Amino acid sequence: MSVRRAWTVRQGSGAVTWFEVRLAFADGARVEALAAVSEGGVCLEDVRGRPGLSLDDLAVLAEWLEEPLAEACVPPPAPGAPAARRARPQWPRGTEGRRLVAREYRAAQERGADPVLAVMRATGHGRRASLRLIGQARDEGFLAPRRARR
């Protein structure tokens, strides 16, 4: 099951948030739903199933979706509260942070993935800040020098 926030619309003093929900079963069946969550509760806006769903299946679907939607819902900020800037994963500073940057960098290289992009994803920083962290990890000896010195 996957639950992904699609969009949020302010409505008076509250908000309505829509979620895209996907369920996949071992036998190949799948269900996709669009659910609207507000202070009044949960409302299923659109449901598509392959194979089609019976009325009994639809009744059970609401039970399946209740807990994952509750986990995915984060109450909107209170009116007048400062809006949160972008959420960034907690990343340690100093030597420990540079050690973790080097670990992410090397792991991406071994997978054949872009190591700078891997560091960007792990730290939540943009390309420039991630390159600066990688450079600092090189300076501390956690990564090999970029070029061989002559």
Coordinates of C-alpha atoms in Angstrom, one line a residue:
M1 CA 0.0 0.0 0.0
S2 CA 1.2 3.5 -0.7
V3 CA -0.3 6.8 0.3
R4 CA 0.8 10.0 -1.3
R5 CA -0.4 13.5 -0.5
A6 CA -1.7 15.0 -3.7
W7 CA -2.8 18.6 -2.8
T8 CA -4.3 20.7 0.0
V9 CA -7.0 23.3 -0.3
R10 CA -7.8 25.8 2.5
Q11 CA -11.4 25.9 3.4
G12 CA -12.4 28.6 5.9
S13 CA -10.4 28.0 9.0
G14 CA -9.6 24.4 8.1
A15 CA -8.2 22.6 5.1
V16 CA -9.0 19.6 2.9
T17 CA -6.2 17.4 1.8
W18 CA -6.4 14.9 -1.0
F19 CA -4.4 11.7 -1.0
E20 CA -3.7 9.2 -3.8
V21 CA -3.9 5.7 -2.4
R22 CA -2.7 2.5 -4.1
L23 CA -3.2 -1.0 -3.0
A24 CA -1.6 -4.0 -4.7
F25 CA -2.4 -7.6 -3.8
A26 CA -0.4 -10.7 -4.3
D27 CA -2.8 -12.1 -6.9
G28 CA -2.3 -9.1 -9.1
A29 CA -5.4 -7.2 -8.2
R30 CA -5.0 -3.5 -7.5
V31 CA -7.1 -0.6 -6.2
E32 CA -6.4 3.1 -6.7
A33 CA -8.4 5.7 -4.8
L34 CA -8.5 9.4 -4.3
A35 CA -9.4 10.3 -0.7
A36 CA -10.3 13.7 0.7
V37 CA -9.4 14.2 4.4
S38 CA -10.8 17.1 6.4
E39 CA -11.7 17.8 10.0
G40 CA -15.1 16.2 9.2
G41 CA -13.6 12.9 8.3
V42 CA -12.5 10.9 5.2
C43 CA -14.4 10.9 1.9
L44 CA -13.5 8.7 -1.0
E45 CA -13.8 10.8 -4.2
D46 CA -12.7 8.2 -6.8
V47 CA -12.1 4.5 -6.6
R48 CA -10.8 2.3 -9.4
G49 CA -10.2 -1.4 -9.0
R50 CA -8.9 -4.1 -11.3
P51 CA -10.8 -6.4 -11.3
G52 CA -13.9 -4.4 -10.4
L53 CA -15.0 -4.0 -6.8
S54 CA -18.3 -5.3 -5.3
L55 CA -20.3 -3.3 -2.8
D56 CA -18.9 -5.6 0.0
D57 CA -15.4 -4.9 -1.2
L58 CA -16.0 -1.1 -1.1
A59 CA -17.2 -1.4 2.5
V60 CA -14.0 -3.3 3.5
L61 CA -11.9 -0.8 1.5
A62 CA -12.8 2.0 3.9
E63 CA -11.4 -0.1 6.8
W64 CA -8.2 -0.8 4.9
L65 CA -7.7 2.9 4.2
E66 CA -8.5 4.3 7.6
E67 CA -5.2 3.6 9.4
P68 CA -2.7 4.5 6.5
L69 CA -4.6 7.7 5.9
A70 CA -4.5 8.6 9.6
E71 CA -0.7 8.0 9.6
A72 CA -0.2 10.1 6.4
C73 CA -2.3 13.0 7.7
V74 CA -0.5 15.8 9.5
P75 CA -2.7 18.5 10.9
P76 CA -2.3 21.7 9.0
P77 CA -0.6 24.6 10.9
A78 CA -2.8 26.6 13.1
P79 CA -3.9 30.0 11.7
G80 CA -1.3 32.6 12.6
A81 CA 1.4 30.0 13.2
P82 CA 4.5 30.5 11.1
A83 CA 4.5 28.3 8.0
A84 CA 7.1 25.6 8.1
R85 CA 9.8 26.1 5.5
R86 CA 10.9 23.0 3.6
A87 CA 11.3 19.9 5.6
R88 CA 14.9 18.6 5.6
P89 CA 16.1 15.4 7.2
Q90 CA 18.0 15.7 10.4
W91 CA 21.7 15.6 9.5
P92 CA 24.5 15.7 12.0
R93 CA 27.0 18.5 11.8
G94 CA 30.8 18.3 12.0
T95 CA 32.9 15.2 11.5
E96 CA 30.1 12.8 12.0
G97 CA 28.1 14.5 9.2
R98 CA 31.1 14.4 6.8
R99 CA 31.6 10.7 7.6
L100 CA 28.0 10.0 6.7
V101 CA 28.3 12.1 3.5
A102 CA 31.3 9.9 2.5
R103 CA 29.4 6.8 3.3
E104 CA 26.4 7.9 1.1
Y105 CA 28.8 9.0 -1.7
R106 CA 30.7 5.6 -1.8
A107 CA 27.5 3.6 -1.6
A108 CA 26.1 5.5 -4.6
Q109 CA 29.3 4.9 -6.5
E110 CA 29.1 1.1 -5.8
R111 CA 25.5 1.0 -7.0
G112 CA 26.5 2.9 -10.2
A113 CA 24.3 5.9 -9.2
D114 CA 25.1 9.6 -9.2
P115 CA 27.0 10.1 -5.9
V116 CA 26.2 13.9 -5.7
L117 CA 22.5 13.2 -6.2
A118 CA 22.6 10.5 -3.4
V119 CA 24.2 13.1 -1.0
M120 CA 21.5 15.6 -2.0
R121 CA 18.8 13.2 -1.2
A122 CA 20.3 12.1 2.1
T123 CA 21.0 15.6 3.4
G124 CA 18.1 17.5 1.8
H125 CA 20.5 20.2 0.7
G126 CA 20.8 21.5 -2.9
R127 CA 23.6 20.7 -5.3
R128 CA 26.0 23.4 -4.1
A129 CA 25.7 22.7 -0.4
S130 CA 26.1 18.9 -1.1
L131 CA 29.2 19.5 -3.2
R132 CA 30.6 21.6 -0.3
L133 CA 29.9 18.8 2.1
I134 CA 31.6 16.3 -0.3
G135 CA 34.6 18.6 -0.5
Q136 CA 34.8 18.8 3.3
A137 CA 34.7 15.0 3.5
R138 CA 37.6 14.9 1.0
D139 CA 39.5 17.4 3.0
E140 CA 39.1 15.3 6.2
G141 CA 40.3 12.2 4.3
F142 CA 37.0 10.3 4.3
L143 CA 37.1 10.3 0.5
A144 CA 39.9 10.0 -2.0
P145 CA 41.3 13.3 -3.4
R146 CA 39.5 14.4 -6.6
R147 CA 42.7 14.6 -8.6
A148 CA 46.0 13.0 -8.2
R149 CA 48.6 15.6 -7.2
R150 CA 51.8 15.7 -9.2

